[in-house]
Amino acid sequence: MGRLVRIGDISREFGLSLSQIRQLADSGALPAERSPGGHRVFDPGAVRSALARTSMQIPADARWSTPTWIREVAIPGLREDAVWREFATDAQDQLGTEARSIVSYAFTEMLNNALDHSQGSRVSVSAWLGRVESRFEIRDDGRGALSHIRDVFGLDDLYDALAELTKGKTTTDPERHTGEGIFFTSKAVDIFTLESEGIAWTVDNVRQDQAVGLSDVAVGTRIRWELDPSTTRALIDVFKEYTDDDHVFSTTRTTVRLFGFGVRFVSRSEAKRLLRGLEQFSRVRVDFTGVEEVGQGFVDEVFRVWPAQNDGIVMEPVGMEGPVEFMVRRGLPPSRRSGAQET
């Protein structure tokens, strides 16, 4: 449990009325405790995570109205570092040391993506700054990130494009970009959302979960992220988790559930979609969280056939439960069955 604040703080920082907060807390959607004096108190981090799960129960964009800082500018000739310096000057006292480092990285990387990849004409940059929560949004009027990836890589649909984006190192301009910005931003902040052409991908690092849903963004791309301004998470530690001793981005974590519909993954073709592009890494954590069934063909392709064709790459299954753990362990080479760990 983190620091606890009163209902008025939650109302101001999250843009919800007192009655909305009470209703959500009474229903169990928002976690709350009682102070010794009987007042309702909340952990802002837990509230932030819960609101990501209960977005259908509150008015659309209720928490994303009236930003405390906003700029809408033309893309041609714009430099992301100049916009960051202007923002940092205005907000220098409202972010802690670690939060400022994370926001600086996310702000410049996401704005640079809009400038270099969106093919749009304008971009808006907004921030909502408060004592217990900070929120940010970058939105462009371009063609949409997912269709751009789909077309450049010759993929079947927008969901295939999103699946590629989640792996890291996916870029439509490899001469100028590494493709790492979205991946590391999504891991560094508390909650990250990318919306494009009716699809929303959310990474919730508070609950260690991911989800794909629907979005009202039909034109361009909107990226939002949320972060505790007093976070103790260090950006360097986020990088270390996915880089080797030579500081090379060598490890990725791919979430099986994002590569199809439902909770069953049984075919080799589904496995091949999951594995596309992963030969760029030396270690791949295959996350089975939320998956209820896997087939022998899927497991064989992921843990025997593909590694044999890509010598030296370690495939590490994590997040397994019940029948999935049985099938995965059964499909692993004998030398690795006892070493498979859930993390």
GROMACS .gro file of C-alpha atoms in nm:
model
  343
    1MET     CA    1   0.000   0.000   0.000
    2GLY     CA    2   0.136   0.342  -0.099
    3ARG     CA    3   0.066   0.678   0.058
    4LEU     CA    4  -0.301   0.747   0.135
    5VAL     CA    5  -0.488   1.066   0.045
    6ARG     CA    6  -0.837   1.203   0.107
    7ILE     CA    7  -1.125   1.189  -0.138
    8GLY     CA    8  -1.084   1.558  -0.227
    9ASP     CA    9  -0.730   1.495  -0.350
   10ILE     CA   10  -0.853   1.207  -0.567
   11SER     CA   11  -1.131   1.427  -0.707
   12ARG     CA   12  -0.893   1.707  -0.804
   13GLU     CA   13  -0.616   1.492  -0.944
   14PHE     CA   14  -0.828   1.243  -1.140
   15GLY     CA   15  -1.095   1.481  -1.266
   16LEU     CA   16  -1.391   1.299  -1.108
   17SER     CA   17  -1.668   1.437  -0.891
   18LEU     CA   18  -1.697   1.336  -0.526
   19SER     CA   19  -2.021   1.149  -0.602
   20GLN     CA   20  -1.854   0.952  -0.883
   21ILE     CA   21  -1.569   0.850  -0.655
   22ARG     CA   22  -1.808   0.746  -0.378
   23GLN     CA   23  -2.018   0.546  -0.622
   24LEU     CA   24  -1.713   0.365  -0.763
   25ALA     CA   25  -1.575   0.301  -0.414
   26ASP     CA   26  -1.911   0.171  -0.288
   27SER     CA   27  -1.929  -0.069  -0.585
   28GLY     CA   28  -1.578  -0.196  -0.514
   29ALA     CA   29  -1.441  -0.060  -0.842
   30LEU     CA   30  -1.209   0.180  -0.656
   31PRO     CA   31  -1.009   0.046  -0.360
   32ALA     CA   32  -1.049   0.255  -0.044
   33GLU     CA   33  -0.978   0.233   0.328
   34ARG     CA   34  -1.100   0.420   0.634
   35SER     CA   35  -0.878   0.650   0.837
   36PRO     CA   36  -0.884   0.628   1.220
   37GLY     CA   37  -1.131   0.915   1.207
   38GLY     CA   38  -1.363   0.725   0.973
   39HIS     CA   39  -1.282   0.919   0.655
   40ARG     CA   40  -1.239   0.742   0.324
   41VAL     CA   41  -0.875   0.740   0.208
   42PHE     CA   42  -0.720   0.617  -0.117
   43ASP     CA   43  -0.388   0.499  -0.258
   44PRO     CA   44  -0.343   0.712  -0.577
   45GLY     CA   45  -0.151   0.436  -0.756
   46ALA     CA   46  -0.426   0.183  -0.689
   47VAL     CA   47  -0.690   0.435  -0.799
   48ARG     CA   48  -0.499   0.505  -1.121
   49SER     CA   49  -0.488   0.134  -1.201
   50ALA     CA   50  -0.852   0.077  -1.111
   51LEU     CA   51  -0.969   0.365  -1.330
   52ALA     CA   52  -0.796   0.204  -1.628
   53ARG     CA   53  -1.017  -0.101  -1.569
   54THR     CA   54  -1.340   0.094  -1.507
   55SER     CA   55  -1.323   0.343  -1.795
   56MET     CA   56  -1.668   0.237  -1.918
   57GLN     CA   57  -1.823   0.339  -1.584
   58ILE     CA   58  -1.718   0.705  -1.598
   59PRO     CA   59  -1.796   0.971  -1.859
   60ALA     CA   60  -1.579   0.951  -2.169
   61ASP     CA   61  -1.265   1.163  -2.131
   62ALA     CA   62  -1.380   1.295  -1.791
   63ARG     CA   63  -1.025   1.274  -1.663
   64TRP     CA   64  -0.876   1.424  -1.980
   65SER     CA   65  -1.047   1.762  -1.998
   66THR     CA   66  -0.897   2.106  -1.929
   67PRO     CA   67  -0.523   2.034  -1.925
   68THR     CA   68  -0.293   2.246  -1.712
   69TRP     CA   69  -0.046   2.280  -2.003
   70ILE     CA   70  -0.118   2.254  -2.376
   71ARG     CA   71   0.050   2.338  -2.705
   72GLU     CA   72  -0.089   2.277  -3.054
   73VAL     CA   73   0.170   2.335  -3.323
   74ALA     CA   74   0.250   2.269  -3.687
   75ILE     CA   75   0.472   1.966  -3.746
   76PRO     CA   76   0.702   2.095  -4.024
   77GLY     CA   77   1.021   2.232  -3.870
   78LEU     CA   78   0.920   2.148  -3.513
   79ARG     CA   79   1.187   2.013  -3.275
   80GLU     CA   80   1.082   1.791  -2.987
   81ASP     CA   81   1.361   1.915  -2.759
   82ALA     CA   82   1.240   2.275  -2.794
   83VAL     CA   83   0.887   2.178  -2.686
   84TRP     CA   84   1.027   1.977  -2.396
   85ARG     CA   85   1.238   2.268  -2.273
   86GLU     CA   86   0.934   2.494  -2.275
   87PHE     CA   87   0.729   2.238  -2.083
   88ALA     CA   88   1.010   2.162  -1.837
   89THR     CA   89   1.051   2.531  -1.758
   90ASP     CA   90   0.679   2.563  -1.679
   91ALA     CA   91   0.656   2.238  -1.480
   92GLN     CA   92   0.999   2.200  -1.321
   93ASP     CA   93   0.867   2.203  -0.963
   94GLN     CA   94   0.581   1.956  -1.015
   95LEU     CA   95   0.770   1.635  -1.090
   96GLY     CA   96   1.009   1.443  -0.867
   97THR     CA   97   1.359   1.350  -0.984
   98GLU     CA   98   1.273   1.004  -1.119
   99ALA     CA   99   0.941   1.119  -1.268
  100ARG     CA  100   1.113   1.405  -1.448
  101SER     CA  101   1.363   1.164  -1.604
  102ILE     CA  102   1.087   0.928  -1.722
  103VAL     CA  103   0.866   1.208  -1.850
  104SER     CA  104   1.157   1.367  -2.036
  105TYR     CA  105   1.223   1.038  -2.216
  106ALA     CA  106   0.856   0.962  -2.290
  107PHE     CA  107   0.773   1.320  -2.391
  108THR     CA  108   1.057   1.356  -2.643
  109GLU     CA  109   1.033   1.001  -2.782
  110MET     CA  110   0.656   1.011  -2.837
  111LEU     CA  111   0.666   1.362  -2.983
  112ASN     CA  112   0.952   1.261  -3.214
  113ASN     CA  113   0.743   0.967  -3.338
  114ALA     CA  114   0.463   1.206  -3.430
  115LEU     CA  115   0.703   1.442  -3.608
  116ASP     CA  116   0.889   1.177  -3.807
  117HIS     CA  117   0.631   0.906  -3.873
  118SER     CA  118   0.277   1.043  -3.865
  119GLN     CA  119   0.279   1.221  -4.202
  120GLY     CA  120   0.047   1.471  -4.037
  121SER     CA  121   0.041   1.849  -4.034
  122ARG     CA  122  -0.024   1.931  -3.668
  123VAL     CA  123   0.037   1.782  -3.325
  124SER     CA  124  -0.104   1.871  -2.985
  125VAL     CA  125   0.085   1.817  -2.659
  126SER     CA  126  -0.107   1.830  -2.330
  127ALA     CA  127  -0.030   1.772  -1.964
  128TRP     CA  128  -0.238   1.742  -1.648
  129LEU     CA  129  -0.017   1.804  -1.348
  130GLY     CA  130  -0.115   1.749  -0.987
  131ARG     CA  131   0.020   1.648  -0.650
  132VAL     CA  132  -0.073   1.279  -0.671
  133GLU     CA  133  -0.092   1.219  -1.045
  134SER     CA  134   0.051   1.347  -1.372
  135ARG     CA  135  -0.103   1.270  -1.712
  136PHE     CA  136   0.020   1.343  -2.063
  137GLU     CA  137  -0.116   1.325  -2.416
  138ILE     CA  138   0.041   1.360  -2.761
  139ARG     CA  139  -0.195   1.350  -3.059
  140ASP     CA  140  -0.129   1.398  -3.428
  141ASP     CA  141  -0.358   1.426  -3.731
  142GLY     CA  142  -0.158   1.187  -3.950
  143ARG     CA  143  -0.240   0.858  -4.116
  144GLY     CA  144  -0.237   0.641  -3.804
  145ALA     CA  145   0.049   0.439  -3.660
  146LEU     CA  146  -0.109   0.097  -3.706
  147SER     CA  147  -0.200   0.127  -4.073
  148HIS     CA  148   0.146   0.265  -4.143
  149ILE     CA  149   0.310  -0.040  -3.981
  150ARG     CA  150   0.065  -0.277  -4.152
  151ASP     CA  151   0.144  -0.140  -4.496
  152VAL     CA  152   0.521  -0.113  -4.455
  153PHE     CA  153   0.554  -0.471  -4.326
  154GLY     CA  154   0.282  -0.621  -4.549
  155LEU     CA  155   0.075  -0.747  -4.256
  156ASP     CA  156  -0.280  -0.876  -4.276
  157ASP     CA  157  -0.457  -0.625  -4.051
  158LEU     CA  158  -0.426  -0.359  -3.781
  159TYR     CA  159  -0.415  -0.616  -3.503
  160ASP     CA  160  -0.113  -0.780  -3.662
  161ALA     CA  161   0.046  -0.434  -3.674
  162LEU     CA  162  -0.024  -0.379  -3.305
  163ALA     CA  163   0.124  -0.718  -3.220
  164GLU     CA  164   0.446  -0.620  -3.400
  165LEU     CA  165   0.458  -0.287  -3.221
  166THR     CA  166   0.448  -0.451  -2.877
  167LYS     CA  167   0.769  -0.650  -2.937
  168GLY     CA  168   1.010  -0.356  -2.956
  169LYS     CA  169   1.252  -0.273  -3.240
  170THR     CA  170   0.960  -0.227  -3.482
  171THR     CA  171   1.022   0.081  -3.695
  172THR     CA  172   0.911   0.192  -4.040
  173ASP     CA  173   1.230   0.398  -4.077
  174PRO     CA  174   1.526   0.181  -3.967
  175GLU     CA  175   1.783   0.424  -4.109
  176ARG     CA  176   1.682   0.691  -3.856
  177HIS     CA  177   1.503   0.508  -3.572
  178THR     CA  178   1.559   0.200  -3.357
  179GLY     CA  179   1.192   0.129  -3.282
  180GLU     CA  180   1.263   0.126  -2.908
  181GLY     CA  181   1.082   0.444  -2.798
  182ILE     CA  182   0.728   0.308  -2.765
  183PHE     CA  183   0.849  -0.017  -2.608
  184PHE     CA  184   1.051   0.148  -2.331
  185THR     CA  185   0.799   0.427  -2.272
  186SER     CA  186   0.526   0.166  -2.223
  187LYS     CA  187   0.744  -0.006  -1.960
  188ALA     CA  188   0.860   0.308  -1.777
  189VAL     CA  189   0.532   0.485  -1.698
  190ASP     CA  190   0.248   0.368  -1.473
  191ILE     CA  191  -0.017   0.338  -1.745
  192PHE     CA  192   0.043   0.375  -2.120
  193THR     CA  193  -0.218   0.383  -2.396
  194LEU     CA  194  -0.175   0.403  -2.773
  195GLU     CA  195  -0.489   0.463  -2.980
  196SER     CA  196  -0.507   0.445  -3.358
  197GLU     CA  197  -0.785   0.374  -3.609
  198GLY     CA  198  -1.038   0.252  -3.355
  199ILE     CA  199  -0.798   0.031  -3.157
  200ALA     CA  200  -0.656   0.101  -2.810
  201TRP     CA  201  -0.359  -0.081  -2.656
  202THR     CA  202  -0.309  -0.025  -2.284
  203VAL     CA  203  -0.012  -0.131  -2.071
  204ASP     CA  204  -0.082  -0.116  -1.697
  205ASN     CA  205   0.247  -0.144  -1.509
  206VAL     CA  206   0.074  -0.098  -1.174
  207ARG     CA  207  -0.113  -0.427  -1.219
  208GLN     CA  208   0.140  -0.582  -1.460
  209ASP     CA  209  -0.125  -0.630  -1.728
  210GLN     CA  210  -0.199  -0.540  -2.090
  211ALA     CA  211  -0.522  -0.511  -2.286
  212VAL     CA  212  -0.650  -0.438  -2.635
  213GLY     CA  213  -0.984  -0.261  -2.674
  214LEU     CA  214  -1.177  -0.011  -2.883
  215SER     CA  215  -1.103   0.360  -2.922
  216ASP     CA  216  -1.287   0.662  -3.057
  217VAL     CA  217  -0.967   0.779  -3.231
  218ALA     CA  218  -1.032   0.732  -3.604
  219VAL     CA  219  -0.776   0.975  -3.749
  220GLY     CA  220  -0.411   1.000  -3.651
  221THR     CA  221  -0.260   0.857  -3.334
  222ARG     CA  222  -0.314   0.948  -2.970
  223ILE     CA  223  -0.067   0.843  -2.701
  224ARG     CA  224  -0.144   0.892  -2.334
  225TRP     CA  225   0.050   0.803  -2.026
  226GLU     CA  226   0.012   0.844  -1.652
  227LEU     CA  227   0.276   0.858  -1.383
  228ASP     CA  228   0.298   0.918  -1.010
  229PRO     CA  229   0.498   1.245  -0.985
  230SER     CA  230   0.669   1.101  -0.677
  231THR     CA  231   0.754   0.766  -0.836
  232THR     CA  232   1.069   0.590  -0.720
  233ARG     CA  233   1.097   0.390  -1.044
  234ALA     CA  234   1.429   0.473  -1.211
  235LEU     CA  235   1.442   0.492  -1.589
  236ILE     CA  236   1.785   0.328  -1.589
  237ASP     CA  237   1.640   0.022  -1.414
  238VAL     CA  238   1.375  -0.011  -1.685
  239PHE     CA  239   1.648  -0.016  -1.950
  240LYS     CA  240   1.859  -0.264  -1.750
  241GLU     CA  241   1.576  -0.517  -1.742
  242TYR     CA  242   1.585  -0.549  -2.121
  243THR     CA  243   1.951  -0.484  -2.205
  244ASP     CA  244   2.266  -0.692  -2.171
  245ASP     CA  245   2.605  -0.610  -2.020
  246ASP     CA  246   2.700  -0.421  -2.336
  247HIS     CA  247   2.387  -0.202  -2.302
  248VAL     CA  248   2.229  -0.363  -2.609
  249PHE     CA  249   1.848  -0.402  -2.622
  250SER     CA  250   1.860  -0.783  -2.625
  251THR     CA  251   1.557  -0.901  -2.424
  252THR     CA  252   1.190  -0.858  -2.499
  253ARG     CA  253   0.867  -0.977  -2.339
  254THR     CA  254   0.594  -1.078  -2.581
  255THR     CA  255   0.239  -1.125  -2.451
  256VAL     CA  256   0.069  -1.420  -2.618
  257ARG     CA  257  -0.284  -1.292  -2.550
  258LEU     CA  258  -0.228  -0.987  -2.774
  259PHE     CA  259  -0.170  -1.201  -3.083
  260GLY     CA  260  -0.521  -1.335  -3.136
  261PHE     CA  261  -0.880  -1.336  -3.023
  262GLY     CA  262  -0.985  -1.529  -2.716
  263VAL     CA  263  -0.773  -1.733  -2.479
  264ARG     CA  264  -0.689  -2.041  -2.691
  265PHE     CA  265  -0.370  -2.066  -2.899
  266VAL     CA  266  -0.332  -2.401  -3.069
  267SER     CA  267  -0.190  -2.368  -3.421
  268ARG     CA  268   0.154  -2.329  -3.571
  269SER     CA  269   0.031  -2.032  -3.775
  270GLU     CA  270  -0.056  -1.848  -3.451
  271ALA     CA  271   0.291  -1.929  -3.321
  272LYS     CA  272   0.453  -1.791  -3.635
  273ARG     CA  273   0.269  -1.461  -3.592
  274LEU     CA  274   0.402  -1.442  -3.238
  275LEU     CA  275   0.759  -1.520  -3.345
  276ARG     CA  276   0.788  -1.279  -3.637
  277GLY     CA  277   1.080  -1.039  -3.583
  278LEU     CA  278   1.197  -1.192  -3.256
  279GLU     CA  279   1.523  -1.309  -3.413
  280GLN     CA  280   1.655  -0.960  -3.331
  281PHE     CA  281   1.675  -1.053  -2.962
  282SER     CA  282   1.889  -1.299  -2.766
  283ARG     CA  283   1.626  -1.365  -2.496
  284VAL     CA  284   1.248  -1.369  -2.535
  285ARG     CA  285   1.010  -1.394  -2.239
  286VAL     CA  286   0.689  -1.551  -2.368
  287ASP     CA  287   0.412  -1.433  -2.135
  288PHE     CA  288   0.111  -1.668  -2.113
  289THR     CA  289  -0.083  -1.458  -1.861
  290GLY     CA  290  -0.456  -1.490  -1.931
  291VAL     CA  291  -0.414  -1.778  -2.176
  292GLU     CA  292  -0.626  -2.083  -2.090
  293GLU     CA  293  -0.525  -2.333  -2.355
  294VAL     CA  294  -0.231  -2.396  -2.587
  295GLY     CA  295  -0.192  -2.674  -2.841
  296GLN     CA  296   0.096  -2.909  -2.905
  297GLY     CA  297   0.167  -2.750  -3.244
  298PHE     CA  298   0.185  -2.398  -3.097
  299VAL     CA  299   0.419  -2.506  -2.819
  300ASP     CA  300   0.638  -2.712  -3.052
  301GLU     CA  301   0.681  -2.423  -3.293
  302VAL     CA  302   0.765  -2.171  -3.019
  303PHE     CA  303   0.996  -2.380  -2.803
  304ARG     CA  304   1.152  -2.639  -3.036
  305VAL     CA  305   1.126  -2.560  -3.408
  306TRP     CA  306   1.192  -2.184  -3.403
  307PRO     CA  307   1.481  -2.193  -3.150
  308ALA     CA  308   1.644  -2.468  -3.357
  309GLN     CA  309   1.628  -2.235  -3.658
  310ASN     CA  310   1.757  -1.940  -3.454
  311ASP     CA  311   2.048  -2.080  -3.260
  312GLY     CA  312   2.142  -1.905  -2.937
  313ILE     CA  313   1.806  -1.737  -2.868
  314VAL     CA  314   1.660  -1.832  -2.529
  315MET     CA  315   1.281  -1.871  -2.513
  316GLU     CA  316   1.163  -1.825  -2.154
  317PRO     CA  317   0.798  -1.912  -2.076
  318VAL     CA  318   0.639  -1.708  -1.795
  319GLY     CA  319   0.290  -1.645  -1.656
  320MET     CA  320   0.175  -2.006  -1.701
  321GLU     CA  321  -0.107  -2.172  -1.508
  322GLY     CA  322  -0.277  -2.512  -1.506
  323PRO     CA  323  -0.314  -2.681  -1.845
  324VAL     CA  324  -0.096  -2.420  -2.015
  325GLU     CA  325   0.194  -2.491  -1.781
  326PHE     CA  326   0.151  -2.865  -1.839
  327MET     CA  327   0.155  -2.831  -2.220
  328VAL     CA  328   0.447  -2.589  -2.225
  329ARG     CA  329   0.661  -2.796  -1.990
  330ARG     CA  330   0.571  -3.108  -2.188
  331GLY     CA  331   0.681  -2.936  -2.509
  332LEU     CA  332   1.012  -2.802  -2.377
  333PRO     CA  333   1.334  -2.991  -2.451
  334PRO     CA  334   1.404  -3.235  -2.161
  335SER     CA  335   1.704  -3.033  -2.046
  336ARG     CA  336   1.488  -2.725  -1.984
  337ARG     CA  337   1.169  -2.868  -1.830
  338SER     CA  338   1.280  -2.832  -1.471
  339GLY     CA  339   1.415  -2.482  -1.529
  340ALA     CA  340   1.098  -2.316  -1.662
  341GLN     CA  341   0.991  -2.053  -1.411
  342GLU     CA  342   0.684  -1.839  -1.372
  343THR     CA  343   0.767  -1.470  -1.333
   0.00000   0.00000   0.00000
